Amino acid sequence: MNEEDGEPDADQCLTVLARDRRGETALEVVTHDDDPDHPARLVCALGLTSVERPREAWLTATLHSAGGKRAKYLGGTGRLRLDLGRWWQATSHGRHPARAPLGGTLTHALVRVSVTVVPRPAPDGRWRVTVKARIRGRSFARPLLPLAAAVLGRRARRAGAEALERAAVAWNAQVPALVRKDGERLSAELADALLGP
């Protein structure tokens, strides 16, 4: 949005929280939307443990709204964590990690969604990725969630499957070229992209 259209711009601020090639590198982006009806603040943080030899990555996002009584229903928190060691272990034949290598939660005033993602090697050399989601109602939405799942379940599963299919197409278009690169070269490119010169 821009001020020429009569809408205020959202202000953004990028902060480097940590910058260590062997330790943790973390960035935070804070966006303020000064909409008079629903002012909001979005805080996103992205972290990577060891840019030189990535072991773990995480992402958090929190949306706060100050739009009156309903403000708590306009916000929420999301968290995602990827353990790269467990991911590569899961993609090796015959090895299965004790916990899912990729997991996350989305928390809202009315619902909490937990997601786990586990890859497995497929016979054709690709990965078969299993995504599991668990949805729990909170507050007064708890008894309504089974009814909503019965009514909207098929449509929600179809939308989720389509989103995963789009993600798989994007993954297949980009990741194999990255995986074919030499490990040292890929690490150097990743370090340069995250830390700059």
PDB file of C-alpha atoms in Angstrom:
ATOM      1  CA  MET A   1       0.000   0.000   0.000  1.00  0.00           C
ATOM      2  CA  ASN A   2       1.187   3.509  -0.559  1.00  0.00           C
ATOM      3  CA  GLU A   3       0.158   6.954   0.582  1.00  0.00           C
ATOM      4  CA  GLU A   4      -0.853   8.055  -2.923  1.00  0.00           C
ATOM      5  CA  ASP A   5      -3.748   5.586  -2.712  1.00  0.00           C
ATOM      6  CA  GLY A   6      -4.810   7.065   0.620  1.00  0.00           C
ATOM      7  CA  GLU A   7      -3.404   4.087   2.561  1.00  0.00           C
ATOM      8  CA  PRO A   8      -0.470   4.400   4.948  1.00  0.00           C
ATOM      9  CA  ASP A   9       2.723   2.503   4.219  1.00  0.00           C
ATOM     10  CA  ALA A  10       3.798  -0.296   6.518  1.00  0.00           C
ATOM     11  CA  ASP A  11       7.108   0.485   8.240  1.00  0.00           C
ATOM     12  CA  GLN A  12       9.773  -2.230   8.316  1.00  0.00           C
ATOM     13  CA  CYS A  13      12.902  -2.611  10.373  1.00  0.00           C
ATOM     14  CA  LEU A  14      15.560  -5.299   9.847  1.00  0.00           C
ATOM     15  CA  THR A  15      17.830  -6.159  12.778  1.00  0.00           C
ATOM     16  CA  VAL A  16      20.749  -8.572  12.816  1.00  0.00           C
ATOM     17  CA  LEU A  17      20.334 -10.305  16.174  1.00  0.00           C
ATOM     18  CA  ALA A  18      23.427 -12.500  15.897  1.00  0.00           C
ATOM     19  CA  ARG A  19      26.166 -12.902  13.312  1.00  0.00           C
ATOM     20  CA  ASP A  20      28.612 -15.731  13.798  1.00  0.00           C
ATOM     21  CA  ARG A  21      29.719 -18.018  10.970  1.00  0.00           C
ATOM     22  CA  ARG A  22      30.392 -20.907  13.365  1.00  0.00           C
ATOM     23  CA  GLY A  23      27.673 -20.107  15.906  1.00  0.00           C
ATOM     24  CA  GLU A  24      24.218 -18.686  15.386  1.00  0.00           C
ATOM     25  CA  THR A  25      23.152 -16.146  12.799  1.00  0.00           C
ATOM     26  CA  ALA A  26      19.738 -14.584  13.355  1.00  0.00           C
ATOM     27  CA  LEU A  27      17.741 -11.829  11.679  1.00  0.00           C
ATOM     28  CA  GLU A  28      14.559 -10.117  12.799  1.00  0.00           C
ATOM     29  CA  VAL A  29      12.130  -8.178  10.625  1.00  0.00           C
ATOM     30  CA  VAL A  30       9.512  -6.042  12.354  1.00  0.00           C
ATOM     31  CA  THR A  31       6.666  -4.628  10.283  1.00  0.00           C
ATOM     32  CA  HIS A  32       4.254  -2.006  11.636  1.00  0.00           C
ATOM     33  CA  ASP A  33       0.979  -1.417   9.827  1.00  0.00           C
ATOM     34  CA  ASP A  34      -0.614   1.826  11.003  1.00  0.00           C
ATOM     35  CA  ASP A  35      -4.073   1.095   9.589  1.00  0.00           C
ATOM     36  CA  PRO A  36      -6.394   3.225  11.763  1.00  0.00           C
ATOM     37  CA  ASP A  37      -8.984   0.423  12.031  1.00  0.00           C
ATOM     38  CA  HIS A  38      -6.597  -2.463  12.710  1.00  0.00           C
ATOM     39  CA  PRO A  39      -3.070  -1.350  13.605  1.00  0.00           C
ATOM     40  CA  ALA A  40      -0.795  -4.389  13.595  1.00  0.00           C
ATOM     41  CA  ARG A  41       2.762  -5.405  14.325  1.00  0.00           C
ATOM     42  CA  LEU A  42       4.385  -8.455  12.697  1.00  0.00           C
ATOM     43  CA  VAL A  43       7.674  -9.745  14.097  1.00  0.00           C
ATOM     44  CA  CYS A  44       9.508 -12.415  12.079  1.00  0.00           C
ATOM     45  CA  ALA A  45      12.821 -13.929  13.143  1.00  0.00           C
ATOM     46  CA  LEU A  46      14.973 -16.335  11.166  1.00  0.00           C
ATOM     47  CA  GLY A  47      17.957 -18.146  12.606  1.00  0.00           C
ATOM     48  CA  LEU A  48      20.598 -20.580  11.430  1.00  0.00           C
ATOM     49  CA  THR A  49      23.070 -22.462  13.585  1.00  0.00           C
ATOM     50  CA  SER A  50      26.482 -22.452  11.939  1.00  0.00           C
ATOM     51  CA  VAL A  51      26.404 -20.824   8.531  1.00  0.00           C
ATOM     52  CA  GLU A  52      29.612 -22.638   7.590  1.00  0.00           C
ATOM     53  CA  ARG A  53      28.120 -26.053   8.430  1.00  0.00           C
ATOM     54  CA  PRO A  54      24.355 -25.577   8.871  1.00  0.00           C
ATOM     55  CA  ARG A  55      22.887 -27.827  11.562  1.00  0.00           C
ATOM     56  CA  GLU A  56      19.620 -26.191  12.503  1.00  0.00           C
ATOM     57  CA  ALA A  57      17.309 -23.476  11.181  1.00  0.00           C
ATOM     58  CA  TRP A  58      14.312 -21.853  12.800  1.00  0.00           C
ATOM     59  CA  LEU A  59      11.626 -19.320  11.980  1.00  0.00           C
ATOM     60  CA  THR A  60       9.176 -17.549  14.264  1.00  0.00           C
ATOM     61  CA  ALA A  61       6.428 -15.098  13.383  1.00  0.00           C
ATOM     62  CA  THR A  62       4.141 -13.233  15.756  1.00  0.00           C
ATOM     63  CA  LEU A  63       1.269 -10.986  14.698  1.00  0.00           C
ATOM     64  CA  HIS A  64      -0.202  -8.562  17.246  1.00  0.00           C
ATOM     65  CA  SER A  65      -3.208  -6.391  16.508  1.00  0.00           C
ATOM     66  CA  ALA A  66      -4.524  -3.470  18.556  1.00  0.00           C
ATOM     67  CA  GLY A  67      -7.933  -3.259  16.925  1.00  0.00           C
ATOM     68  CA  GLY A  68     -10.238  -3.278  19.963  1.00  0.00           C
ATOM     69  CA  LYS A  69     -12.029  -6.252  21.564  1.00  0.00           C
ATOM     70  CA  ARG A  70     -11.429  -8.578  18.625  1.00  0.00           C
ATOM     71  CA  ALA A  71      -7.683  -7.881  18.484  1.00  0.00           C
ATOM     72  CA  LYS A  72      -6.744 -11.237  20.001  1.00  0.00           C
ATOM     73  CA  TYR A  73      -8.577 -12.990  17.163  1.00  0.00           C
ATOM     74  CA  LEU A  74      -6.555 -11.088  14.538  1.00  0.00           C
ATOM     75  CA  GLY A  75      -3.154 -12.247  15.758  1.00  0.00           C
ATOM     76  CA  GLY A  76      -1.220 -15.370  16.483  1.00  0.00           C
ATOM     77  CA  THR A  77       2.173 -17.004  16.607  1.00  0.00           C
ATOM     78  CA  GLY A  78       3.928 -19.449  14.314  1.00  0.00           C
ATOM     79  CA  ARG A  79       7.127 -21.411  14.970  1.00  0.00           C
ATOM     80  CA  LEU A  80       9.077 -23.704  12.672  1.00  0.00           C
ATOM     81  CA  ARG A  81      12.290 -25.635  13.432  1.00  0.00           C
ATOM     82  CA  LEU A  82      14.420 -27.742  11.079  1.00  0.00           C
ATOM     83  CA  ASP A  83      17.119 -30.089  12.362  1.00  0.00           C
ATOM     84  CA  LEU A  84      19.287 -30.682   9.298  1.00  0.00           C
ATOM     85  CA  GLY A  85      21.156 -33.618  10.890  1.00  0.00           C
ATOM     86  CA  ARG A  86      17.880 -35.466  11.469  1.00  0.00           C
ATOM     87  CA  TRP A  87      16.678 -34.491   7.983  1.00  0.00           C
ATOM     88  CA  TRP A  88      19.704 -36.048   6.276  1.00  0.00           C
ATOM     89  CA  GLN A  89      19.490 -39.068   8.591  1.00  0.00           C
ATOM     90  CA  ALA A  90      15.850 -39.584   7.588  1.00  0.00           C
ATOM     91  CA  THR A  91      16.726 -39.462   3.892  1.00  0.00           C
ATOM     92  CA  SER A  92      19.341 -42.218   4.263  1.00  0.00           C
ATOM     93  CA  HIS A  93      18.244 -45.808   3.633  1.00  0.00           C
ATOM     94  CA  GLY A  94      17.571 -47.743   6.818  1.00  0.00           C
ATOM     95  CA  ARG A  95      18.010 -44.827   9.217  1.00  0.00           C
ATOM     96  CA  HIS A  96      15.098 -43.203  11.018  1.00  0.00           C
ATOM     97  CA  PRO A  97      15.432 -40.302  13.459  1.00  0.00           C
ATOM     98  CA  ALA A  98      13.639 -40.541  16.812  1.00  0.00           C
ATOM     99  CA  ARG A  99      11.881 -37.201  16.215  1.00  0.00           C
ATOM    100  CA  ALA A 100      10.584 -35.488  13.084  1.00  0.00           C
ATOM    101  CA  PRO A 101      13.338 -33.302  11.622  1.00  0.00           C
ATOM    102  CA  LEU A 102      10.926 -30.500  10.699  1.00  0.00           C
ATOM    103  CA  GLY A 103       8.144 -29.386  12.979  1.00  0.00           C
ATOM    104  CA  GLY A 104       6.143 -26.358  13.805  1.00  0.00           C
ATOM    105  CA  THR A 105       3.142 -24.885  15.538  1.00  0.00           C
ATOM    106  CA  LEU A 106       0.616 -22.205  14.699  1.00  0.00           C
ATOM    107  CA  THR A 107      -1.157 -20.786  17.742  1.00  0.00           C
ATOM    108  CA  HIS A 108      -4.267 -18.625  17.537  1.00  0.00           C
ATOM    109  CA  ALA A 109      -6.807 -17.661  20.203  1.00  0.00           C
ATOM    110  CA  LEU A 110      -9.203 -20.308  18.828  1.00  0.00           C
ATOM    111  CA  VAL A 111      -6.963 -23.031  17.408  1.00  0.00           C
ATOM    112  CA  ARG A 112      -3.539 -24.618  17.705  1.00  0.00           C
ATOM    113  CA  VAL A 113      -2.038 -26.509  14.773  1.00  0.00           C
ATOM    114  CA  SER A 114       1.008 -28.762  15.150  1.00  0.00           C
ATOM    115  CA  VAL A 115       2.802 -29.973  12.022  1.00  0.00           C
ATOM    116  CA  THR A 116       5.582 -32.529  11.559  1.00  0.00           C
ATOM    117  CA  VAL A 117       7.432 -33.314   8.337  1.00  0.00           C
ATOM    118  CA  VAL A 118       9.498 -36.460   7.788  1.00  0.00           C
ATOM    119  CA  PRO A 119      11.294 -37.358   4.525  1.00  0.00           C
ATOM    120  CA  ARG A 120      12.051 -40.922   3.462  1.00  0.00           C
ATOM    121  CA  PRO A 121      14.000 -42.181   0.471  1.00  0.00           C
ATOM    122  CA  ALA A 122      11.765 -43.403  -2.353  1.00  0.00           C
ATOM    123  CA  PRO A 123      12.705 -46.282  -4.687  1.00  0.00           C
ATOM    124  CA  ASP A 124      13.204 -43.918  -7.646  1.00  0.00           C
ATOM    125  CA  GLY A 125      15.874 -41.898  -5.780  1.00  0.00           C
ATOM    126  CA  ARG A 126      13.572 -39.058  -4.814  1.00  0.00           C
ATOM    127  CA  TRP A 127      12.236 -38.343  -1.347  1.00  0.00           C
ATOM    128  CA  ARG A 128       8.779 -39.228  -0.138  1.00  0.00           C
ATOM    129  CA  VAL A 129       7.771 -36.572   2.392  1.00  0.00           C
ATOM    130  CA  THR A 130       5.079 -37.239   4.997  1.00  0.00           C
ATOM    131  CA  VAL A 131       3.325 -34.213   6.472  1.00  0.00           C
ATOM    132  CA  LYS A 132       1.115 -34.682   9.536  1.00  0.00           C
ATOM    133  CA  ALA A 133      -1.020 -31.937  11.033  1.00  0.00           C
ATOM    134  CA  ARG A 134      -2.891 -32.015  14.308  1.00  0.00           C
ATOM    135  CA  ILE A 135      -5.536 -29.351  14.915  1.00  0.00           C
ATOM    136  CA  ARG A 136      -6.926 -28.639  18.373  1.00  0.00           C
ATOM    137  CA  GLY A 137      -9.603 -26.148  19.258  1.00  0.00           C
ATOM    138  CA  ARG A 138      -9.057 -23.666  22.054  1.00  0.00           C
ATOM    139  CA  SER A 139     -11.501 -21.771  24.204  1.00  0.00           C
ATOM    140  CA  PHE A 140     -15.097 -21.884  22.930  1.00  0.00           C
ATOM    141  CA  ALA A 141     -13.908 -23.260  19.559  1.00  0.00           C
ATOM    142  CA  ARG A 142     -12.985 -26.641  21.098  1.00  0.00           C
ATOM    143  CA  PRO A 143     -16.466 -28.213  20.786  1.00  0.00           C
ATOM    144  CA  LEU A 144     -17.043 -26.571  17.384  1.00  0.00           C
ATOM    145  CA  LEU A 145     -13.864 -27.922  15.758  1.00  0.00           C
ATOM    146  CA  PRO A 146     -15.186 -31.479  15.120  1.00  0.00           C
ATOM    147  CA  LEU A 147     -18.272 -30.007  13.422  1.00  0.00           C
ATOM    148  CA  ALA A 148     -16.142 -27.682  11.276  1.00  0.00           C
ATOM    149  CA  ALA A 149     -13.847 -30.600  10.392  1.00  0.00           C
ATOM    150  CA  ALA A 150     -16.847 -32.682   9.288  1.00  0.00           C
ATOM    151  CA  VAL A 151     -18.210 -29.849   7.120  1.00  0.00           C
ATOM    152  CA  LEU A 152     -14.949 -28.431   5.768  1.00  0.00           C
ATOM    153  CA  GLY A 153     -12.644 -31.432   6.163  1.00  0.00           C
ATOM    154  CA  ARG A 154     -12.601 -32.629   2.552  1.00  0.00           C
ATOM    155  CA  ARG A 155     -12.166 -29.110   1.174  1.00  0.00           C
ATOM    156  CA  ALA A 156      -9.387 -28.334   3.692  1.00  0.00           C
ATOM    157  CA  ARG A 157      -7.569 -31.602   2.859  1.00  0.00           C
ATOM    158  CA  ARG A 158      -7.821 -30.834  -0.863  1.00  0.00           C
ATOM    159  CA  ALA A 159      -6.489 -27.284  -0.355  1.00  0.00           C
ATOM    160  CA  GLY A 160      -3.660 -28.650   1.802  1.00  0.00           C
ATOM    161  CA  ALA A 161      -2.789 -31.299  -0.787  1.00  0.00           C
ATOM    162  CA  GLU A 162      -2.737 -28.683  -3.559  1.00  0.00           C
ATOM    163  CA  ALA A 163      -0.471 -26.397  -1.488  1.00  0.00           C
ATOM    164  CA  LEU A 164       1.899 -29.303  -0.815  1.00  0.00           C
ATOM    165  CA  GLU A 165       1.913 -30.197  -4.516  1.00  0.00           C
ATOM    166  CA  ARG A 166       2.869 -26.614  -5.425  1.00  0.00           C
ATOM    167  CA  ALA A 167       5.619 -26.719  -2.794  1.00  0.00           C
ATOM    168  CA  ALA A 168       6.881 -30.017  -4.241  1.00  0.00           C
ATOM    169  CA  VAL A 169       7.003 -28.544  -7.766  1.00  0.00           C
ATOM    170  CA  ALA A 170       8.993 -25.542  -6.500  1.00  0.00           C
ATOM    171  CA  TRP A 171      11.271 -27.855  -4.486  1.00  0.00           C
ATOM    172  CA  ASN A 172      11.900 -30.142  -7.481  1.00  0.00           C
ATOM    173  CA  ALA A 173      12.685 -27.125  -9.650  1.00  0.00           C
ATOM    174  CA  GLN A 174      15.265 -25.620  -7.283  1.00  0.00           C
ATOM    175  CA  VAL A 175      16.690 -28.039  -4.725  1.00  0.00           C
ATOM    176  CA  PRO A 176      18.246 -30.762  -6.935  1.00  0.00           C
ATOM    177  CA  ALA A 177      20.548 -28.170  -8.528  1.00  0.00           C
ATOM    178  CA  LEU A 178      21.627 -27.048  -5.055  1.00  0.00           C
ATOM    179  CA  VAL A 179      22.227 -30.599  -3.849  1.00  0.00           C
ATOM    180  CA  ARG A 180      24.475 -31.337  -6.856  1.00  0.00           C
ATOM    181  CA  LYS A 181      26.790 -28.480  -5.877  1.00  0.00           C
ATOM    182  CA  ASP A 182      29.979 -29.181  -3.989  1.00  0.00           C
ATOM    183  CA  GLY A 183      29.366 -28.923  -0.215  1.00  0.00           C
ATOM    184  CA  GLU A 184      32.071 -26.323   0.379  1.00  0.00           C
ATOM    185  CA  ARG A 185      30.809 -24.168  -2.496  1.00  0.00           C
ATOM    186  CA  LEU A 186      27.215 -24.413  -1.292  1.00  0.00           C
ATOM    187  CA  SER A 187      28.251 -23.494   2.271  1.00  0.00           C
ATOM    188  CA  ALA A 188      30.196 -20.489   0.974  1.00  0.00           C
ATOM    189  CA  GLU A 189      27.231 -19.303  -1.113  1.00  0.00           C
ATOM    190  CA  LEU A 190      24.887 -19.714   1.849  1.00  0.00           C
ATOM    191  CA  ALA A 191      27.268 -17.846   4.155  1.00  0.00           C
ATOM    192  CA  ASP A 192      27.630 -14.996   1.642  1.00  0.00           C
ATOM    193  CA  ALA A 193      23.864 -14.769   1.145  1.00  0.00           C
ATOM    194  CA  LEU A 194      23.141 -14.628   4.884  1.00  0.00           C
ATOM    195  CA  LEU A 195      26.063 -12.585   6.103  1.00  0.00           C
ATOM    196  CA  GLY A 196      27.004 -10.501   3.083  1.00  0.00           C
ATOM    197  CA  PRO A 197      30.555  -9.337   2.378  1.00  0.00           C
TER     198      PRO A 197
END
